[in-house]
Each structure stands twice: as structure tokens, then as C-alpha cells.
Coordinates of C-alpha atoms and ligand atoms in Angstrom, one line a residue:
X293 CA 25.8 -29.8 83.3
X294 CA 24.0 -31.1 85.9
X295 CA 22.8 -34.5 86.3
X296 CA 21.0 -36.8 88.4
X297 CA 24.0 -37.8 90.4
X298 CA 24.7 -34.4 91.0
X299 CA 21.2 -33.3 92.4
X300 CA 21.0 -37.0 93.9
X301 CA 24.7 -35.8 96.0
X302 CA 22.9 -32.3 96.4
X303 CA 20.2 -33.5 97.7
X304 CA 22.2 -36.2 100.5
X305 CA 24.3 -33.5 101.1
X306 CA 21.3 -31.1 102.3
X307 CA 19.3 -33.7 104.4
X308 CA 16.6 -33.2 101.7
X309 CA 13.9 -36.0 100.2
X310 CA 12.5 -35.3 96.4
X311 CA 9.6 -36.7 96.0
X312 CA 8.3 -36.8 92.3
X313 CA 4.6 -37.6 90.3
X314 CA 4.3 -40.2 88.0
X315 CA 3.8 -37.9 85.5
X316 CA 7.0 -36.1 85.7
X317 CA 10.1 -35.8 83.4
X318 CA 12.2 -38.9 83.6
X319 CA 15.1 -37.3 84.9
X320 CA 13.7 -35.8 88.0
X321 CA 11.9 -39.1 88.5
X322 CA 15.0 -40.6 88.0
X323 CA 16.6 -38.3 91.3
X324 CA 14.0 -38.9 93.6
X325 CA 13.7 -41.0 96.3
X326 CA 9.6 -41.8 95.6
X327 CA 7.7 -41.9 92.1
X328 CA 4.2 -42.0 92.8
X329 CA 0.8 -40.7 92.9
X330 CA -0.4 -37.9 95.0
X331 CA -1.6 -39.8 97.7
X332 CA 1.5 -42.3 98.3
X333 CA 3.6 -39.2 98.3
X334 CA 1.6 -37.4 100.8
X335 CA 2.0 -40.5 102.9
X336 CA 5.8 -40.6 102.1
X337 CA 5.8 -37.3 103.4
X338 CA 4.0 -38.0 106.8
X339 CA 6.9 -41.2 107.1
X340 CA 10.2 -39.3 106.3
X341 CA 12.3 -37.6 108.9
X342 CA 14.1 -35.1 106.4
X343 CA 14.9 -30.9 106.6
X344 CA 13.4 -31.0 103.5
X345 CA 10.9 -32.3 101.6
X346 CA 11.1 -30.8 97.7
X347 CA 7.8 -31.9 95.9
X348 CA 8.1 -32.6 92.0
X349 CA 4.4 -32.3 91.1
X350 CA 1.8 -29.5 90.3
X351 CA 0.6 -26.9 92.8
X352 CA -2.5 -28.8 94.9
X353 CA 0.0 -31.9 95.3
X354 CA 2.8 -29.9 96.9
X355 CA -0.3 -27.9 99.0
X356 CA -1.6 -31.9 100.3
X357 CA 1.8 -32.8 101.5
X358 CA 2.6 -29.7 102.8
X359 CA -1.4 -29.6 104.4
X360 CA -0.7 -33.4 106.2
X361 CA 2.7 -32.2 107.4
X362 CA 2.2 -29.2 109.1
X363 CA 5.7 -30.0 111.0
X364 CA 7.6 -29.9 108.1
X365 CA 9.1 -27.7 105.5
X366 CA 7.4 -28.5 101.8
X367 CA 9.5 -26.9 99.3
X368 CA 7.7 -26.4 95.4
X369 CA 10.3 -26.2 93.1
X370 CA 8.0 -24.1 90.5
X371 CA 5.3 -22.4 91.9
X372 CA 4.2 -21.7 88.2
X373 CA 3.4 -25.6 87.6
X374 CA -0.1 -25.3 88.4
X375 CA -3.0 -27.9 87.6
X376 CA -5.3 -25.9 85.4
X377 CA -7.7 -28.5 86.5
X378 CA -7.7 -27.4 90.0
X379 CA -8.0 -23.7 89.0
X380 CA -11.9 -24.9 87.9
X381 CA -13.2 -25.0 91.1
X382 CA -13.3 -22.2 93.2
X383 CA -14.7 -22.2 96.7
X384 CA -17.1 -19.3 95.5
X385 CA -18.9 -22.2 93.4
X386 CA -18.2 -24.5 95.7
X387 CA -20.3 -22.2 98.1
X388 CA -22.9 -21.9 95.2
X389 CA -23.3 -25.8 94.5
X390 CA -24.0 -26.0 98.4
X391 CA -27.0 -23.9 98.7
X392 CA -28.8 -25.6 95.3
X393 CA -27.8 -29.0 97.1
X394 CA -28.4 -28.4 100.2
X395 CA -27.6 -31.6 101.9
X396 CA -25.8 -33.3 99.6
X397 CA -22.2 -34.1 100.3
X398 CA -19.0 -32.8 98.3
X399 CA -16.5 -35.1 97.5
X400 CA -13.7 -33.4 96.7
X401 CA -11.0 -34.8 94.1
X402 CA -7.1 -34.8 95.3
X403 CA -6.6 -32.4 92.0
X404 CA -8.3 -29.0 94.0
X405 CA -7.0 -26.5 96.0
X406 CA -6.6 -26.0 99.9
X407 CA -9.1 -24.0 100.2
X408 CA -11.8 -26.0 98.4
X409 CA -10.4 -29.1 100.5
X410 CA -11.2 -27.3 103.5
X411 CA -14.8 -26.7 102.3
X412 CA -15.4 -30.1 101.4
X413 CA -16.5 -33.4 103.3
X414 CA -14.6 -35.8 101.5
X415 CA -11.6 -35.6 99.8
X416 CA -10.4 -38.7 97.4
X417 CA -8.2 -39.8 94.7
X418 CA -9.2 -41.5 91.5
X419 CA -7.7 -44.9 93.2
X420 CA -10.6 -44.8 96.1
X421 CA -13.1 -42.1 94.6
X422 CA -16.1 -44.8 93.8
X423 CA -15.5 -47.0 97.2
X424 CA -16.1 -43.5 99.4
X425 CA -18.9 -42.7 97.1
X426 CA -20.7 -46.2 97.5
X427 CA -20.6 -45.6 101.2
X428 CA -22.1 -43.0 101.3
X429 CA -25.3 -42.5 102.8
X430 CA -26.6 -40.1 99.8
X431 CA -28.2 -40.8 96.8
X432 CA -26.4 -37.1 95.4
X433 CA -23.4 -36.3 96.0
X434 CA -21.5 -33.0 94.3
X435 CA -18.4 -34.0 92.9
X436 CA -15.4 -31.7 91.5
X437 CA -13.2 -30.2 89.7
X438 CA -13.1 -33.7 87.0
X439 CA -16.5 -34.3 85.5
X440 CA -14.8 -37.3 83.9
X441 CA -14.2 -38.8 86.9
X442 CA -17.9 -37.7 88.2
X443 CA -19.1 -39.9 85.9
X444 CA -17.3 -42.5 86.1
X445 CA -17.7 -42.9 89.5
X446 CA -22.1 -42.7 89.0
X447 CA -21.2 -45.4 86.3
X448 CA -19.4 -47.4 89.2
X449 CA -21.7 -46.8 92.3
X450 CA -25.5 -46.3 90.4
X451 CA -25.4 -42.6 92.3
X452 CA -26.5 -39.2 91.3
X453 CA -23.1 -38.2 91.0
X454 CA -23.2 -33.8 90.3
X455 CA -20.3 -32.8 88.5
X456 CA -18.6 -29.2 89.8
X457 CA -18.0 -27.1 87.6
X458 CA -20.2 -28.5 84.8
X459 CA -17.3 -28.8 82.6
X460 CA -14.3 -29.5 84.5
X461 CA -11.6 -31.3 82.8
X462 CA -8.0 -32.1 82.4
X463 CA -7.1 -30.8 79.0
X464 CA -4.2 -33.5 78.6
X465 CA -6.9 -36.0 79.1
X466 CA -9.3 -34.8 77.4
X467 CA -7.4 -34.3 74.3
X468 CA -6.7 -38.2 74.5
X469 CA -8.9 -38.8 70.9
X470 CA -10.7 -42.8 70.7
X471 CA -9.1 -42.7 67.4
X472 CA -5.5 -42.3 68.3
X473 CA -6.5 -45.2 70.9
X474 CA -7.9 -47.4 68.3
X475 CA -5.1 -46.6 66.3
X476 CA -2.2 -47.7 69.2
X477 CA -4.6 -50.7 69.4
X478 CA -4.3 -51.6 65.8
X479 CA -0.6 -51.0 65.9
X480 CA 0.0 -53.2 68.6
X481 CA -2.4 -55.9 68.9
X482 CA -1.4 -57.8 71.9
X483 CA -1.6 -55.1 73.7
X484 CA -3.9 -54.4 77.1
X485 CA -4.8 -50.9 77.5
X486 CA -4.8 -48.9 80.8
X487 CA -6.9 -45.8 80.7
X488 CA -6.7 -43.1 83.3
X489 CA -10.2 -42.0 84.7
X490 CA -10.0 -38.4 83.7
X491 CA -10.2 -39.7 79.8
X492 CA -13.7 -39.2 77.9
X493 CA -16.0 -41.9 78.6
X494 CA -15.4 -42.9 75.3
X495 CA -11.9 -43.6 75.9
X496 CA -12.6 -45.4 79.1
X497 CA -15.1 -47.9 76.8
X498 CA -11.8 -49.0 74.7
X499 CA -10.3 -49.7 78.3
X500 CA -8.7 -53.3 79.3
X501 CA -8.3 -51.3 82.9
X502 CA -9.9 -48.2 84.1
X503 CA -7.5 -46.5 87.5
X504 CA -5.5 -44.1 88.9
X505 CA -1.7 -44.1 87.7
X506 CA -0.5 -46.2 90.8
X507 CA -3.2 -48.8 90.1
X508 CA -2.2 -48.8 86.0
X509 CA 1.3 -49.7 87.5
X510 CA -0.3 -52.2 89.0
X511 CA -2.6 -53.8 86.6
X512 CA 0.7 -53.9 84.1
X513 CA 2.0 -56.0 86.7
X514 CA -0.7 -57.9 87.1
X515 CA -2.5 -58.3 83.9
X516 CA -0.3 -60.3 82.1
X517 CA -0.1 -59.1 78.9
X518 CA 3.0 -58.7 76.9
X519 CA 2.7 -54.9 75.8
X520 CA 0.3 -52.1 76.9
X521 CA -1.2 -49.2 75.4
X522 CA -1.6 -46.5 78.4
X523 CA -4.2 -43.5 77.8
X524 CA -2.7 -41.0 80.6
X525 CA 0.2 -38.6 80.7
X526 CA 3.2 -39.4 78.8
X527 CA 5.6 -39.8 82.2
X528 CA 3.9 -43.1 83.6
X529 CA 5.7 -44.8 80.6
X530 CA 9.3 -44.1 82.5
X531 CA 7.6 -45.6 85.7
X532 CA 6.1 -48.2 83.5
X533 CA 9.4 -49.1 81.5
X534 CA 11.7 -49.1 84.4
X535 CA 9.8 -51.9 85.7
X536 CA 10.5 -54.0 82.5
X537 CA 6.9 -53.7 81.5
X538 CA 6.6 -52.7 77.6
X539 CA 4.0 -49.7 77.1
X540 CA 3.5 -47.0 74.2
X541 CA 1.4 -44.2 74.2
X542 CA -2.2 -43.8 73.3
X543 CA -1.4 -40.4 72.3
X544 CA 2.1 -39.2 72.2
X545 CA 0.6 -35.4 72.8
X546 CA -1.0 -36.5 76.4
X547 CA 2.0 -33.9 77.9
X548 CA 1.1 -31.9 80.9
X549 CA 3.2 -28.7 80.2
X550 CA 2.8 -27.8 84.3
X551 CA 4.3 -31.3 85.6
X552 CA 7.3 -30.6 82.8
X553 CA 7.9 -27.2 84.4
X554 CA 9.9 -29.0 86.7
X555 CA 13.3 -30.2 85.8
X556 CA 16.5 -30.9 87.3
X557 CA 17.4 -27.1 87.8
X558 CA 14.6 -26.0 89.6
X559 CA 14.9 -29.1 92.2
X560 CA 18.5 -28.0 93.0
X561 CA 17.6 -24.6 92.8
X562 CA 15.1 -25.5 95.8
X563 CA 17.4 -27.4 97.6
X564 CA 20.1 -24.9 97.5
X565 CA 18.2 -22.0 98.2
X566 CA 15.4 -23.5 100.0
X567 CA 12.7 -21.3 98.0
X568 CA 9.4 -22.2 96.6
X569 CA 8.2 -22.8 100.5
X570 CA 4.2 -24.2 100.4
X571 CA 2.6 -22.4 103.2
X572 CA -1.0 -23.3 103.5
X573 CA -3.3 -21.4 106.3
X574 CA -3.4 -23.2 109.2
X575 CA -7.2 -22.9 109.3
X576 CA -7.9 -24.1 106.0
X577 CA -4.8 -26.6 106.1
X578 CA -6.9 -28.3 109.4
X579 CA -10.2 -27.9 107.7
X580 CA -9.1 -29.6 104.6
X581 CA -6.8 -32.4 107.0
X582 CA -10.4 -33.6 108.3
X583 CA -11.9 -34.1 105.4
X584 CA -8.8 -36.0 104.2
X585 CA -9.6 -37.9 107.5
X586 CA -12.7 -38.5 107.4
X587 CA -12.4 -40.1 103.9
X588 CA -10.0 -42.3 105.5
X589 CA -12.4 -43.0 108.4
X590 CA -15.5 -44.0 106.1
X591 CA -13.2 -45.9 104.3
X592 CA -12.1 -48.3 107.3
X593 CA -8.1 -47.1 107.2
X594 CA -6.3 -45.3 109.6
X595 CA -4.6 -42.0 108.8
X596 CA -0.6 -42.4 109.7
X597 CA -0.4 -39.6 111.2
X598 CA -2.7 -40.6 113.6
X599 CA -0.7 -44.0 114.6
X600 CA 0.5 -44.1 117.5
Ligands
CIZ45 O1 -3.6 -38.3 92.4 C1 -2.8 -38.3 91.5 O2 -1.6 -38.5 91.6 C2 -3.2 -37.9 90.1 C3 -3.8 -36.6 89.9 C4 -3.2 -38.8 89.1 C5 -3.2 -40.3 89.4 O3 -4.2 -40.9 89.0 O4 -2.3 -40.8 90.0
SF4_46 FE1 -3.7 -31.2 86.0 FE2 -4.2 -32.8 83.9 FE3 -1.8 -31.8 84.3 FE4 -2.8 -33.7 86.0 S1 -2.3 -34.0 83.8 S2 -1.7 -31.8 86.6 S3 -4.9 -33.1 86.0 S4 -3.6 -30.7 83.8

């Protein structure tokens, strides 16, 4: 059977770094060398000198790393783990949003596709979405695929915030009920709870701590609190428990059946046969690289890989 050693020894052997999303299964977070949000592992990606980089994470997250590396080989262990979220926006709407806005800049959320990057003028994640918003000099912006997240960031920053689609969602979020919240609440009363941007607004009110994964990790840390409720996607609570911190589950459902496509098998299939190689037009993968750059240029950081 194989194990974590084994694909750990698999993947020394082979010169190859996993790199794995909070949200997947324990045992492939356990065998990688970085747990983290989509961002930090892009970045990880830019700083590693490895043959291989395999990517444990849905579709647009293997694309980003493999988009801000174009020197290096990305390999997606299932190509079938795809956000459904990202499948909302296309760059046909995008296209269509543009000329009934004309002016108005799109901020794009990490969870799209390459190509909708590469048409957009912003691209962030749910850690810096409201900052770029509030620096913007526009009163609308067009925001996509999460209207969740749309709204909580015109909640944040007082703007016109246009959600693209209309109805874009995570379904894993969404399905995250206030009741089931209240419900972990009354069940554990000490508890803080951490609730991911992408849940209902409704969700968000019951909130200690509204943020992206990495910063729930944080705000466990930092909080205080004795126990947490956490309203996101069942695989923070390995991250979370592996740090000591005590967490249950808003909802025990909140399961992303794309991030669990993944599993040990598939990451040593990829290593061993190298398949599953992201390859992202270099026009759009420069296109959407800007707009990644110029997010980090409005917010006053400098993009790694353009450090000297
Ligand atoms: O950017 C990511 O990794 C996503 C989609 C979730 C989060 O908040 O970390
Ligand atoms: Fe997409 Fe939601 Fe799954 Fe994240 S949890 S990959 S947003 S469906």
C-alpha cells in the first residue's frame, strides 16, 4: 500500500516538490513539502529549484503556479479536479460585463481560469481582495466568479462592487446552512468561529473572523480562544489540528469532491510518469502574469519574481 513515506521517498528520489491546498485530503497534505493557500503556493513555486513541481489543488491553482513559473514544469495530478466555481466565468461574459461597464475595472478572484485572468486588470485572493478594491480609483468595479465574496468586499470598502456571473458560487460554501453554524456554536460554546468569505452573508454575520484559509490559520493562532468552529472546507481542520489548535466543523458536509480527487496515488502516479503537465498559452499566461502584477504593484509589494 502506499503511504506517505513512500510518495515522500518517491518524491526525494525524483527531484520533485508536492505542494498541496489547505483543503486537501490529510494524507497528501501530510506528503507535501507546503500546505497552503493558492497564493503562498504560487509563491513557493517561484522560490523552489525542483524538476518538478506536482500541484495538489483544483485546476486554476495548478494553471497560477504553472502561469508565474513559466520556467518550470507544473505537473496536475488529476486534471478532472476542477473548481466548478471557476467554470462560472467565462471570458465570453467577461467580454459582455465589459461593454455594459465600460470603464469599470475587473477584479478578478484567484478561483478563475487563465484565460479570464488574462482579461482582467486585477487579480486577487480572498486574503487581499477588499485592500486592492479600496485602492481603487473607481467607485464600480466588476467582480467574479464568487458573488459572496463581491459582496463582502462592497460591505468592506462602501464600493459598487458588480458581481460576475450574477450568481456565482462555491457550492461547498454555499451549502454551509446558519443553522448547522448555530448549531456547532451551541455544541461548543467556547468556541470562536472562522468563517471563509465564500459563505452566505448570513454565515459571515455569525463570524468571530471573516478570511481566507491562511488567515483563519492565523486568527486561530492569534485569537485566543480555546476551541473553534471553522465554516470552510473540511481539510483546514488537518492544517488546523496539526498546529495543536482544537477546531470542529460548521458543517461536516463542507467537502469539495474536486480537491479529494487527489490522493496519494495520483501524486505518485505524476511523479513517476510525469503526466498531468499544465501548459498555459504563453499569451494568455503573460496577459494574466500582469494583472497578477499589477495587483501586487497597487498593493505596494513586490512580485518575487521580479527581485533581483
Ligand atoms: O486562494 C485559495 O487558496 C482559496 C481558493 C481559498 C482560500 O481562501 O485559501
Ligand atoms: Fe472550488 Fe469551492 Fe471546491 Fe474551492 S471549495 S475548489 S471554490 S468548489
Amino acid at each position: 500500500m502506499l503511504t506517505v513515506q513512500k510518495v515522500c521517498k518517491m518524491l526525494e528520489e525524483r527531484g520533485a516538490v508536492l505542494l498541496a491546498h489547505n483543503y486537501q485530503r490529510p494524507e497528501v497534505q501530510d506528503a507535501a513539502h507546503l500546505v497552503g493557500d493558492s497564493l503562498e503556493l504560487s509563491l513557493k513555486a517561484v522560490e523552489v529549484d525542483a524538476k518538478l513541481i506536482v500541484f495538489a489543488g483544483v485546476d486554476f491553482m495548478a494553471e497560477q503556479a504553472a502561469l508565474l513559473n513559466p520556467g518550470k514544469v507544473v505537473v496536475h495530478p488529476e486534471p478532472l479536479s476542477r473548481c466548478p466555481m471557476a467554470a462560472m466565468l467565462t471570458p465570453e461574459l467577461v467580454r459582455k460585463y465589459r461593454g455594459r461597464y465600460p470603464g469599470a475595472p475587473l477584479v478578478a478572484y484567484v478561483n478563475s481560469l487563465a484565460e479570464v485572468k488574462a482579461l482582467a486588470d486585477y487579480v486577487v485572493t480572498s486574503a487581499n481582495a477588499a485592500a486592492l478594491v479600496s485602492q481603487l480609483d473607481a467607485d464600480t468595479v466588476l467582480f467574479g466568479p464568487d458573488r459572496h465574496l463581491a459582496e463582502y468586499v462592497a460591505e468592506k470598502t462602501g464600493k459598487n462592487v458588480v458581481p460576475l456571473p450574477e450568481l456565482g458560487h462555491c457550492p461547498v460554501h454555499l451549502a454551509i446552512a446558519p443553522s448547522e453554524v448555530e448549531k456547532a456554536k451551541r455544541e461548543h460554546p467556547a468556541a470562536k468561529v472562522l468563517a471563509h468569505p465564500e459563505c452566505t452573508r448570513e454565515v459571515r454575520a455569525l463570524a468571530d473572523f471573516v478570511g481566507s484559509t491562511s488567515q483563519m490559520v492565523k486568527a486561530a493562532r492569534e485569537l485566543g480562544a480555546r476551541e473553534y468552529v471553522v465554516a470552510t472546507e473540511v481539510g483546514l481542520l488537518h492544517r488546523l489540528a496539526k498546529l495543536g489548535v482544537e477546531a470542529h466543523p460548521a458543517s461536516p458536509y463542507a467537502v469539495c469532491p474536486d480537491m479529494k480527487k487527489i490522493t496519494l496515488e495520483s501524486v505518485a502516479r505524476a511523479v513517476l510518469e510525469g503526466r498531468g503537465v499544465v501548459r498555459v498559452d504563453p499569451k494568455v499566461a503573460e496577459m494574466a502574469r500582469r494583472a497578477v502584477e499589477r495587483t501586487f504593484e497597487l498593493l505596494g509589494v513586490s512580485a518575487p519574481w521580479q527581485r533581483s
